[in-house]
Every structure is written in structure tokens, then in C-alpha cells.
Tab-separated table of C-alpha atoms in Angstrom:
chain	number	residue	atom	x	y	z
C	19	UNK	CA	135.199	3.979	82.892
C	20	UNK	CA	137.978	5.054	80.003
C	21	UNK	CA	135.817	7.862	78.442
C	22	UNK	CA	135.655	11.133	79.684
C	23	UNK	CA	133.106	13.461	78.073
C	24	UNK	CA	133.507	16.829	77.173
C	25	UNK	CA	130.263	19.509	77.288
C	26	UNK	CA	129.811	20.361	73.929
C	27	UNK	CA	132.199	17.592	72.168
C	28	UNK	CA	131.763	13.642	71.583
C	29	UNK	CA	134.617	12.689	74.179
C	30	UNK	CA	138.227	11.507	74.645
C	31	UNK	CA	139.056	7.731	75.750
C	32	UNK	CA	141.972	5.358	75.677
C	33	UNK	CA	142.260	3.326	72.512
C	34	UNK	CA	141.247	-0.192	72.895
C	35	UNK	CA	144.195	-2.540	73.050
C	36	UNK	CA	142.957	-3.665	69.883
C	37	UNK	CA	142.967	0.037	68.341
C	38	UNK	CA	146.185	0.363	69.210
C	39	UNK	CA	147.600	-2.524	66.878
C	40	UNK	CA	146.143	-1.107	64.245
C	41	UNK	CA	147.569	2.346	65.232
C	42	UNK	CA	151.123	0.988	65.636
C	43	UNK	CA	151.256	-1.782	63.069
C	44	UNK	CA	149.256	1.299	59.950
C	45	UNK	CA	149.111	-1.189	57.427
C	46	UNK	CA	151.453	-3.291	57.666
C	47	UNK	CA	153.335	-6.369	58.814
C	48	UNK	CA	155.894	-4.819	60.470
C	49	UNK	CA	157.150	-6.665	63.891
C	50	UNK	CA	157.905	-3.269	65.282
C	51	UNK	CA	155.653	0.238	64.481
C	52	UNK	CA	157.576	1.704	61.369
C	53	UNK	CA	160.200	-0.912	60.827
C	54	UNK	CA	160.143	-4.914	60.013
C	55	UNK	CA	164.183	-4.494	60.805
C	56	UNK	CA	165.357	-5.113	63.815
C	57	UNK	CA	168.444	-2.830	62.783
C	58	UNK	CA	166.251	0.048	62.053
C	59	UNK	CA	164.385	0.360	65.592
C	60	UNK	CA	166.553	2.665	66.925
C	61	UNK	CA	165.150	5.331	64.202
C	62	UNK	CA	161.498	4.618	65.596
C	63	UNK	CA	161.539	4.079	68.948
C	64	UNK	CA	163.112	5.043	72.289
C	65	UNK	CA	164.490	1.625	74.188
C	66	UNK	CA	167.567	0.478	76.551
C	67	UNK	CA	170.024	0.730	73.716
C	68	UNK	CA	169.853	4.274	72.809
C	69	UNK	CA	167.321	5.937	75.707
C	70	UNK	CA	169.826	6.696	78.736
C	71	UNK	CA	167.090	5.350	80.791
C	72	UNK	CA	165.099	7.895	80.657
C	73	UNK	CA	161.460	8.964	78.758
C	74	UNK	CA	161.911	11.611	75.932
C	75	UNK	CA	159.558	14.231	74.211
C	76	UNK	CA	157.238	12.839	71.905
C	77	UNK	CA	158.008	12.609	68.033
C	78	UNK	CA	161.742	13.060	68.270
C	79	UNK	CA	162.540	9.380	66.411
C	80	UNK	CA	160.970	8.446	62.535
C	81	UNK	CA	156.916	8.193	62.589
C	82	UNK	CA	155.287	4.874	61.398
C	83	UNK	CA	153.608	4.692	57.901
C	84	UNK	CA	150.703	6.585	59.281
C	85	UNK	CA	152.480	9.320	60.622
C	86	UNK	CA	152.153	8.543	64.543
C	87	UNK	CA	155.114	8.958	66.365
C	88	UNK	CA	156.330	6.646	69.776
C	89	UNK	CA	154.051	3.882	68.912
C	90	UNK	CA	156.650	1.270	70.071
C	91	UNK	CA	159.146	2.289	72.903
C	92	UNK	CA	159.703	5.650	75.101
C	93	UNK	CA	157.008	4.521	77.279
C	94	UNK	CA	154.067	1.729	77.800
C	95	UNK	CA	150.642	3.137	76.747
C	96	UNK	CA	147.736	2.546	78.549
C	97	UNK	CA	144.500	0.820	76.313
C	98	UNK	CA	141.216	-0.473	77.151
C	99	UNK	CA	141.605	-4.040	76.878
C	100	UNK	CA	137.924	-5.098	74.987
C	101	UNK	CA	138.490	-8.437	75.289
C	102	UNK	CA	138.529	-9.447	78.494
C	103	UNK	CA	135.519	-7.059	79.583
C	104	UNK	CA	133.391	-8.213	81.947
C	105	UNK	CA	133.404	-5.506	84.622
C	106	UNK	CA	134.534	-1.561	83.911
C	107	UNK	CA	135.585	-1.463	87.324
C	108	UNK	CA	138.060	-4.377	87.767
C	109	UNK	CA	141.816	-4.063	86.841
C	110	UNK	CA	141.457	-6.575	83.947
C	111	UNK	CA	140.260	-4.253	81.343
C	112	UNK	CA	143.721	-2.020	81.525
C	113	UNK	CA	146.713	-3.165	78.903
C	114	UNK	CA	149.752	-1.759	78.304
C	115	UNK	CA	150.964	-1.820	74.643
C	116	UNK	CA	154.496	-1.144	73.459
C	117	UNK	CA	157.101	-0.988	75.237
C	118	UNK	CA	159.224	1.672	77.185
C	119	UNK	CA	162.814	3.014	77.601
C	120	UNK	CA	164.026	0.027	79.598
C	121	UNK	CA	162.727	-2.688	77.587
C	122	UNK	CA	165.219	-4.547	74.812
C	123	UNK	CA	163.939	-4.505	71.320
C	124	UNK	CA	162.405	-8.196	71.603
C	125	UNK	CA	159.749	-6.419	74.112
C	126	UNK	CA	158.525	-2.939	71.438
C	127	UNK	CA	157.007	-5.365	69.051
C	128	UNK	CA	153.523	-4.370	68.293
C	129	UNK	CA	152.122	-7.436	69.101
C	130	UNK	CA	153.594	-6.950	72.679
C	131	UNK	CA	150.916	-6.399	75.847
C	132	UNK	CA	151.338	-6.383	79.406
C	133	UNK	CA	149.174	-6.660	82.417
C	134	UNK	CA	149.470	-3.946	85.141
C	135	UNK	CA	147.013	-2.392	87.628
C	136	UNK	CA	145.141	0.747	87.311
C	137	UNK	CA	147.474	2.001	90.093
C	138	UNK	CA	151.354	1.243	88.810
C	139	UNK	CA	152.671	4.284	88.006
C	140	UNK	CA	156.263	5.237	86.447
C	141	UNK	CA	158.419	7.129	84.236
C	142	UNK	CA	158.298	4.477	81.814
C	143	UNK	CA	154.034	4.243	81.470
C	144	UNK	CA	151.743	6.858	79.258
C	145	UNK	CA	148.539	7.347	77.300
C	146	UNK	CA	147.522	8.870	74.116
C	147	UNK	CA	144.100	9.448	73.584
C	148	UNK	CA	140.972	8.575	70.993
C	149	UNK	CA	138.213	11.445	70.064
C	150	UNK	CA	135.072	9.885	68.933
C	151	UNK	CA	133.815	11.839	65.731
């Protein structure tokens, strides 16, 4: 399951995949969260041109038109995957949306999503979290 509940509070949970566009793309059109220019990444997101392969802290590079930081590169971010639910125990509920340190600028679109298992783990995978209100 990708909620945990708190006594006393509604709960955290990962964003659905589909959450997660909407997160990253705030509005807009914009191939990559922030930016429509490819020139421009580099001022939103972490990736293999400027990272030196490595993750950095959070909300160090330009925020997107909502104010949300990292939204493409610095590292892959887990989401519950709505569309493919069938079973909240099998592997193909878990997507990974936009990008990571390693991956060229072709890969941070917003659009971008990857498959992995529940059980990869890396310097280049993360989460941010939903609170029901």
C-alpha cells in the first residue's frame, strides 16, 4: 500500500504518477518542469551535464512555475502508478518520474516514466510525498 497513516492526521502517500505531471509540468506546456528550453535545463534540474554524478540537496537549481523545486532531474521519484492498478501488492503499480543525475536532458522531460521494482534502490532514485487535507 503507498499511504501511511498518521494517528491524529489524514496521511502521507506517494503522488500518483499522474499527480506528478501535473506537479512538474504547474500549468504549463513546458517539455521539461520550469523550462520549454532545452538551453535553460541546467537552471532547473540536476543531470549528466552539470551533476558530477552525484545527487544534490534539494532546491539548489530555479523552482518550476509553482514553486516546487527538483521536479525533473537530481533523482527519479517514486509515484503510484493509477493506471495500471489491478493489485496493491504487485510491482506494476510503482513509476518512476523524472529523471536523475545520470540521465541526458532528452530523459528529465516531464512526460518521462520508467518501470522499476519496488526493490531497486540507488543514489539516483527518491520520493516526495502527498498529505491528504
Amino acid at each position: 500500500n503507498a499511504e501511511v497513516n498518521i494517528i491524529g492526521g489524514n496521511g502521507f502517500r506517494l503522488p500518483t504518477a499522474e499527480e506528478w505531471l501535473i506537479f512538474a509540468k504547474a500549468g504549463t506546456d513546458n517539455r521539461w518542469s520550469g523550462t520549454n528550453n532545452e538551453k535553460e535545463v541546467g537552471n532547473y534540474a540536476w543531470y549528466r551535464d552539470n551533476s558530477y554524478h552525484q545527487t544534490h540537496l534539494v532546491a539548489t537549481k530555479k523552482p518550476n512555475e509553482w514553486g516546487m523545486y527538483d521536479m525533473s532531474g537530481n533523482v527519479h521519484e517514486w509515484c503510484w502508478d493509477r493506471e495500471n492498478v489491478t493489485d496493491t501488492n504487485t510491482s506494476a503499480n510503482r513509476v518512476f518520474r523524472g529523471g536523475s543525475w545520470f540521465d541526458g536532458s532528452a530523459h528529465l522531460c516531464s512526460t518521462e516514466r520508467r518501470d522499476y521494482l519496488p526493490r531497486d534502490r540507488g543514489g539516483f532514485l527518491g520520493f516526495r510525498v502527498c498529505r491528504y487535507i
